Backbone as ProteinMPNN parsed JSONL, in Angstrom:
{"seq_chain_A": "XXXXXXXXXXXXXXXXXXXXXXXXXXXXXXXXXXXXXXXXXXXXXXXXXXXXXXXXXXXXXXXXXXXXXXXXXXXXXXXXXXXXXXXXXXXXXXXXXXXXXXXXXXXXXXXXXXXXXXXXXXXX", "coords_chain_A": {"N_chain_A": [[98.818, 47.861, 79.294], [98.297, 49.891, 81.344], [98.338, 52.214, 79.658], [96.234, 51.706, 78.084], [93.986, 51.858, 79.961], [94.432, 54.496, 80.854], [93.899, 55.948, 78.421], [91.147, 55.405, 78.051], [90.042, 56.672, 80.465], [90.936, 59.252, 79.869], [89.34, 59.722, 77.638], [86.793, 59.423, 78.61], [86.658, 61.418, 80.492], [87.478, 63.767, 79.134], [86.264, 64.011, 76.48], [85.676, 65.819, 74.606], [87.967, 67.311, 74.066], [89.589, 65.321, 72.841], [88.074, 64.793, 70.621], [88.183, 67.223, 69.278], [90.818, 67.397, 68.596], [91.031, 65.126, 66.952], [89.386, 66.103, 64.874], [90.854, 68.341, 63.844], [93.228, 66.901, 62.955], [91.817, 65.175, 61.006], [90.883, 67.088, 59.117], [93.357, 68.33, 58.352], [94.263, 66.216, 56.902], [92.299, 65.928, 54.772], [92.286, 68.305, 53.52], [94.453, 68.975, 51.995], [94.934, 70.038, 49.487], [94.781, 72.752, 49.501], [96.371, 75.922, 49.818], [96.357, 77.246, 52.272], [94.34, 76.984, 55.293], [91.674, 77.438, 57.597], [89.551, 76.871, 60.446], [86.378, 76.804, 62.237], [84.602, 75.201, 64.939], [81.195, 74.664, 64.74], [79.122, 73.073, 65.572], [77.746, 72.14, 68.78], [79.858, 70.611, 70.812], [79.672, 69.814, 73.382], [77.068, 69.212, 73.841], [76.788, 66.853, 72.293], [78.531, 65.146, 73.703], [77.216, 64.777, 76.131], [75.371, 62.942, 75.6], [76.349, 60.562, 76.233], [77.56, 58.814, 74.558], [79.959, 57.028, 72.528], [81.991, 58.863, 70.572], [83.319, 59.066, 67.212], [85.274, 59.939, 64.401], [84.094, 59.248, 61.17], [85.774, 57.704, 58.974], [85.364, 56.308, 56.741], [83.408, 57.652, 55.162], [83.156, 60.632, 53.303], [84.57, 63.862, 53.799], [82.23, 66.533, 53.499], [81.864, 69.529, 51.658], [80.422, 72.625, 51.302], [80.061, 75.649, 50.14], [81.332, 77.758, 52.336], [81.253, 75.993, 54.581], [81.906, 72.941, 56.204], [81.226, 69.439, 56.527], [81.751, 67.169, 58.788], [81.743, 63.618, 58.912], [80.42, 61.633, 61.511], [80.482, 58.853, 63.823], [78.286, 57.68, 66.066], [78.385, 55.829, 68.773], [76.625, 53.789, 70.731], [75.553, 51.739, 73.669], [73.309, 50.169, 72.998], [72.601, 50.903, 70.421], [73.859, 52.312, 67.278], [74.601, 55.192, 65.467], [74.796, 57.681, 62.742], [76.076, 60.858, 62.131], [76.685, 64.411, 61.564], [79.457, 66.727, 62.065], [79.325, 70.222, 62.056], [81.521, 72.524, 60.532], [82.854, 75.708, 60.185], [84.438, 76.989, 57.418], [87.529, 78.423, 56.156], [89.04, 78.54, 53.167], [92.015, 78.683, 51.231], [93.589, 79.327, 48.19], [96.109, 79.451, 45.713], [95.573, 81.809, 43.139], [95.29, 83.055, 39.918], [95.171, 86.574, 39.266], [93.961, 89.339, 37.629], [96.019, 92.204, 36.924], [95.348, 94.611, 35.944], [92.423, 96.438, 34.529], [90.792, 94.413, 32.1], [89.829, 94.711, 28.886], [87.285, 93.554, 26.608], [88.431, 91.726, 23.946], [90.931, 92.718, 23.989], [94.578, 92.431, 23.9], [96.24, 89.904, 25.726], [98.737, 89.703, 28.118], [101.438, 88.125, 29.894], [102.299, 89.835, 32.016], [99.929, 90.922, 32.857], [98.78, 89.481, 34.677], [98.872, 88.102, 38.136], [100.077, 85.847, 40.659], [98.066, 85.164, 43.316], [97.333, 84.516, 46.705], [94.217, 83.728, 47.662], [91.095, 83.767, 49.472], [88.886, 81.167, 48.694], [86.59, 79.985, 49.576], [84.189, 81.381, 49.953]], "CA_chain_A": [[97.555, 47.975, 80.044], [98.08, 51.241, 81.867], [98.14, 53.07, 78.612], [94.758, 51.543, 77.703], [93.234, 52.493, 81.01], [94.617, 56.013, 80.764], [93.194, 56.408, 77.165], [89.758, 55.254, 78.341], [89.747, 57.628, 81.361], [90.897, 60.527, 79.138], [88.189, 59.929, 76.693], [85.49, 59.546, 79.369], [86.531, 62.678, 81.165], [87.816, 64.822, 78.228], [85.916, 63.517, 75.066], [85.615, 67.036, 73.614], [89.407, 67.665, 73.542], [89.971, 64.241, 72.052], [87.276, 64.788, 69.356], [88.725, 68.448, 68.635], [92.243, 66.979, 68.184], [90.66, 64.316, 65.75], [88.923, 66.989, 63.814], [91.973, 69.003, 63.232], [93.932, 65.913, 62.115], [90.959, 64.749, 59.912], [90.902, 68.213, 58.269], [94.639, 68.45, 57.734], [94.493, 65.039, 55.85], [91.474, 66.147, 53.841], [92.489, 69.63, 52.931], [95.879, 69.139, 51.567], [95.081, 70.689, 48.211], [94.684, 74.163, 49.706], [97.573, 76.433, 50.276], [95.992, 77.525, 53.705], [92.897, 76.79, 55.754], [91.369, 77.395, 59.177], [88.193, 76.378, 60.719], [85.873, 76.909, 63.677], [83.46, 74.278, 64.966], [79.787, 75.272, 64.9], [78.281, 72.1, 66.302], [78.154, 72.122, 70.183], [80.401, 69.316, 71.101], [79.239, 69.501, 74.908], [75.779, 68.439, 73.639], [77.145, 65.436, 71.804], [79.165, 64.374, 74.809], [76.204, 64.54, 77.163], [74.615, 61.743, 75.155], [77.113, 59.266, 76.785], [77.974, 58.039, 73.305], [81.385, 57.029, 72.016], [82.034, 59.576, 69.22], [84.443, 58.965, 66.464], [85.13, 60.429, 63.003], [83.782, 58.064, 60.271], [86.685, 57.81, 57.957], [84.864, 55.679, 55.467], [82.603, 58.556, 54.593], [83.924, 61.719, 52.918], [84.099, 65.311, 54.218], [81.429, 67.327, 52.457], [82.144, 71.084, 51.622], [79.403, 73.384, 50.622], [80.485, 76.939, 50.386], [82.337, 77.898, 53.541], [80.828, 75.034, 55.517], [82.211, 71.53, 56.068], [80.383, 68.637, 57.266], [82.525, 66.008, 59.087], [80.912, 62.608, 59.265], [80.652, 61.037, 62.801], [79.72, 57.735, 64.268], [77.796, 57.716, 67.603], [78.398, 54.457, 69.302], [76.057, 53.509, 72.073], [75.569, 50.33, 74.126], [72.276, 49.369, 72.214], [72.623, 51.219, 68.977], [74.891, 53.221, 66.809], [73.948, 56.114, 64.491], [75.804, 58.544, 62.004], [75.694, 62.389, 62.149], [77.755, 65.185, 61.127], [79.844, 67.982, 62.931], [79.478, 71.306, 61.027], [82.583, 73.493, 60.794], [82.953, 76.856, 59.252], [85.946, 76.776, 56.775], [88.088, 79.413, 55.276], [90.015, 77.825, 52.35], [92.722, 79.651, 50.4], [94.41, 78.769, 47.047], [96.846, 80.545, 44.911], [94.976, 81.904, 41.933], [95.609, 84.16, 38.956], [94.328, 87.767, 39.27], [94.399, 90.52, 36.798], [96.663, 93.449, 37.581], [94.628, 95.728, 35.382], [91.14, 96.086, 33.853], [90.959, 93.925, 30.789], [88.592, 94.912, 28.079], [87.012, 92.475, 25.702], [89.199, 91.861, 22.637], [92.256, 93.378, 24.137], [95.649, 91.375, 23.866], [96.664, 89.555, 27.021], [100.228, 89.515, 28.388], [101.67, 87.489, 31.192], [102.37, 90.813, 33.1], [98.541, 91.376, 33.198], [98.232, 88.582, 35.81], [99.754, 87.649, 39.09], [99.46, 84.713, 41.457], [97.809, 85.65, 44.668], [96.623, 83.586, 47.641], [92.903, 84.29, 47.945], [90.126, 82.703, 49.986], [87.928, 80.611, 47.719], [85.438, 79.282, 50.159], [83.021, 82.227, 50.105]], "C_chain_A": [[97.168, 49.194, 80.625], [97.654, 52.24, 80.937], [96.691, 52.92, 78.071], [93.84, 52.152, 78.655], [93.372, 53.992, 81.078], [93.871, 56.566, 79.595], [91.79, 56.48, 77.424], [89.31, 56.341, 79.297], [89.786, 58.949, 80.678], [89.749, 60.719, 78.31], [86.938, 60.03, 77.503], [85.487, 60.961, 79.898], [86.852, 63.929, 80.317], [87.42, 64.459, 76.733], [85.953, 64.651, 74.115], [87.106, 67.3, 73.132], [89.897, 66.598, 72.641], [89.387, 64.35, 70.575], [87.912, 66.197, 68.604], [90.054, 68.168, 68.051], [91.964, 66.047, 66.879], [90.301, 65.105, 64.552], [89.971, 67.716, 63.165], [92.927, 68.044, 62.36], [93.246, 65.452, 60.791], [91.004, 65.89, 58.775], [92.177, 68.51, 57.541], [94.882, 67.362, 56.63], [93.642, 65.332, 54.664], [91.593, 67.382, 52.919], [93.782, 70.001, 52.457], [96.058, 69.887, 50.208], [94.903, 72.152, 48.354], [95.994, 74.668, 50.328], [97.576, 76.824, 51.836], [94.614, 77.187, 54.057], [92.943, 77.088, 57.276], [89.934, 77.163, 59.341], [87.79, 76.805, 62.128], [84.615, 75.961, 63.778], [82.215, 74.909, 65.398], [78.975, 74.303, 65.781], [78.791, 72.198, 67.773], [78.596, 70.78, 70.635], [80.043, 68.873, 72.578], [77.869, 68.563, 74.716], [75.914, 66.925, 73.171], [77.739, 64.595, 72.92], [78.279, 64.038, 75.853], [75.303, 63.329, 76.764], [75.097, 60.416, 75.666], [77.328, 58.237, 75.766], [79.42, 58.11, 73.171], [81.338, 57.851, 70.673], [83.254, 59.431, 68.556], [84.281, 59.431, 65.029], [85.0, 59.152, 62.05], [84.75, 58.361, 59.046], [86.327, 57.113, 56.666], [83.877, 56.63, 54.639], [83.366, 59.896, 54.357], [83.469, 63.054, 53.529], [83.389, 65.965, 53.141], [81.603, 68.791, 52.665], [81.102, 71.517, 50.705], [79.568, 74.751, 51.014], [81.515, 77.063, 51.305], [81.953, 77.041, 54.767], [81.339, 73.605, 55.247], [81.386, 70.737, 56.927], [81.312, 67.319, 57.463], [81.669, 64.793, 59.651], [81.428, 61.895, 60.664], [79.909, 59.872, 63.157], [79.581, 57.991, 65.696], [77.636, 56.357, 67.937], [77.837, 54.338, 70.628], [76.093, 52.035, 72.502], [74.602, 49.521, 73.311], [72.409, 49.714, 70.801], [73.603, 52.25, 68.653], [74.16, 54.124, 65.672], [75.049, 56.969, 63.843], [75.221, 59.928, 62.084], [76.832, 63.033, 61.553], [78.123, 66.402, 62.142], [80.063, 69.023, 61.885], [80.648, 72.087, 61.532], [82.573, 74.658, 59.784], [84.506, 76.912, 58.655], [86.321, 78.116, 56.059], [89.169, 78.866, 54.461], [90.589, 78.846, 51.389], [93.537, 78.695, 49.38], [95.145, 79.975, 46.435], [96.135, 80.57, 43.474], [95.422, 83.019, 41.008], [94.702, 85.268, 39.04], [94.851, 88.705, 38.296], [94.919, 91.67, 37.492], [96.123, 94.744, 37.015], [93.261, 95.364, 34.852], [91.345, 95.642, 32.584], [89.68, 94.175, 30.066], [88.496, 93.78, 27.097], [87.751, 92.828, 24.334], [90.554, 92.43, 22.749], [93.329, 92.165, 24.203], [95.972, 91.171, 25.36], [98.134, 89.393, 27.086], [100.46, 88.938, 29.697], [101.85, 88.617, 32.337], [100.997, 91.301, 33.568], [98.007, 90.558, 34.415], [99.382, 88.458, 36.925], [99.169, 86.658, 39.994], [99.298, 85.223, 42.853], [97.067, 84.66, 45.505], [95.334, 84.319, 47.942], [92.076, 83.212, 48.605], [88.997, 82.246, 48.891], [86.629, 79.877, 48.237], [84.058, 80.136, 50.222], [82.172, 82.336, 48.866]], "O_chain_A": [[96.02, 49.629, 80.542], [96.773, 53.05, 81.225], [96.05, 53.891, 77.668], [92.961, 52.914, 78.251], [92.385, 54.67, 81.364], [93.231, 57.606, 79.748], [91.173, 57.491, 77.089], [88.27, 56.942, 79.027], [88.853, 59.74, 80.817], [89.196, 61.818, 78.268], [86.029, 60.732, 77.061], [84.478, 61.659, 79.796], [86.532, 65.041, 80.736], [88.252, 64.623, 75.842], [86.235, 64.47, 72.93], [87.379, 67.477, 71.944], [90.606, 66.927, 71.69], [90.026, 64.076, 69.559], [88.095, 66.175, 67.387], [90.365, 68.733, 67.002], [92.627, 66.223, 65.857], [90.763, 64.889, 63.431], [90.0, 67.723, 61.934], [93.327, 68.368, 61.242], [93.844, 65.343, 59.721], [91.156, 65.564, 57.598], [92.19, 68.872, 56.364], [95.573, 67.569, 55.633], [94.104, 65.055, 53.557], [91.1, 67.458, 51.794], [94.198, 71.159, 52.489], [97.16, 70.299, 49.845], [94.872, 72.813, 47.316], [96.623, 74.031, 51.172], [98.584, 76.743, 52.538], [93.76, 77.105, 53.174], [93.928, 77.017, 58.01], [89.173, 77.266, 58.379], [88.588, 77.101, 63.017], [83.749, 75.918, 62.904], [82.206, 75.65, 66.381], [78.219, 74.741, 66.649], [79.989, 72.315, 68.034], [77.772, 69.886, 70.826], [80.121, 67.692, 72.917], [77.653, 67.488, 75.275], [75.248, 65.993, 73.621], [77.429, 63.409, 73.025], [78.522, 63.025, 76.509], [74.564, 62.803, 77.597], [74.455, 59.369, 75.582], [77.299, 57.028, 75.996], [80.074, 59.059, 73.603], [80.634, 57.445, 69.748], [84.285, 59.637, 69.196], [83.181, 59.31, 64.49], [85.73, 58.169, 62.181], [84.457, 59.224, 58.218], [86.949, 57.335, 55.627], [83.599, 56.324, 53.48], [84.186, 60.246, 55.206], [82.292, 63.345, 53.739], [83.836, 65.983, 51.994], [81.493, 69.257, 53.799], [80.866, 71.005, 49.611], [79.251, 75.081, 52.157], [82.584, 76.49, 51.092], [82.328, 77.383, 55.889], [81.199, 73.122, 54.123], [80.871, 71.209, 57.941], [81.587, 66.553, 56.539], [80.995, 64.909, 60.674], [82.613, 61.643, 60.882], [78.721, 59.823, 62.836], [80.477, 58.412, 66.427], [76.744, 55.714, 67.385], [78.47, 54.733, 71.607], [76.609, 51.188, 71.773], [74.892, 48.384, 72.935], [72.328, 48.803, 69.977], [74.128, 52.967, 69.505], [73.185, 53.682, 65.064], [76.165, 56.981, 64.364], [74.005, 60.115, 62.1], [77.798, 62.419, 61.099], [77.297, 66.946, 62.874], [80.837, 68.831, 60.947], [80.807, 72.313, 62.732], [82.277, 74.455, 58.607], [85.528, 76.881, 59.34], [85.483, 78.789, 55.459], [90.254, 78.703, 55.02], [89.904, 79.698, 50.825], [94.012, 77.596, 49.662], [94.871, 81.164, 46.601], [96.099, 79.576, 42.748], [95.984, 83.967, 41.557], [93.499, 85.046, 38.909], [96.063, 88.861, 38.141], [94.389, 92.108, 38.513], [96.395, 95.829, 37.528], [92.927, 94.186, 34.722], [92.036, 96.342, 31.843], [88.59, 93.891, 30.561], [89.488, 93.122, 26.784], [87.697, 93.914, 23.756], [91.259, 92.614, 21.757], [92.959, 91.038, 24.53], [95.979, 92.12, 26.145], [98.728, 88.951, 26.104], [99.699, 89.245, 30.615], [101.565, 88.328, 33.499], [100.905, 92.016, 34.566], [96.998, 90.875, 35.045], [100.573, 88.665, 36.689], [97.95, 86.569, 40.138], [100.254, 85.658, 43.497], [96.183, 83.991, 44.97], [95.373, 85.445, 48.438], [92.248, 82.011, 48.4], [88.31, 83.095, 48.323], [85.807, 79.309, 47.518], [82.984, 79.606, 50.507], [81.153, 83.027, 48.874]]}, "name": "protein", "num_of_chains": 1, "seq": "XXXXXXXXXXXXXXXXXXXXXXXXXXXXXXXXXXXXXXXXXXXXXXXXXXXXXXXXXXXXXXXXXXXXXXXXXXXXXXXXXXXXXXXXXXXXXXXXXXXXXXXXXXXXXXXXXXXXXXXXXXXX"}
């Protein structure tokens, strides 16, 4: 019972921190296919918190990635009505990719030494 009351109080007084922690966890679950990633939140979470709504990540909808922006689905739950929205994050996504070690001309023979595996940002 005490834990429940404490959780509610923490959410009421520190909703932004709780949401930021949830965002980090959500992204780490969804971005496992990348060798490395980082993000910055572009949506003003204070504005969302001022609406006196309960905010939670909508895990039934998928993260949308377009270029180097990610759109995290959010449920806004109020006393009378609920709605859906997105939190926008700027993403830097990295994967290991093959890169040429020399300039390769058309028709030239390719060798394995002509390529190396390098971690590159692929989100731009």
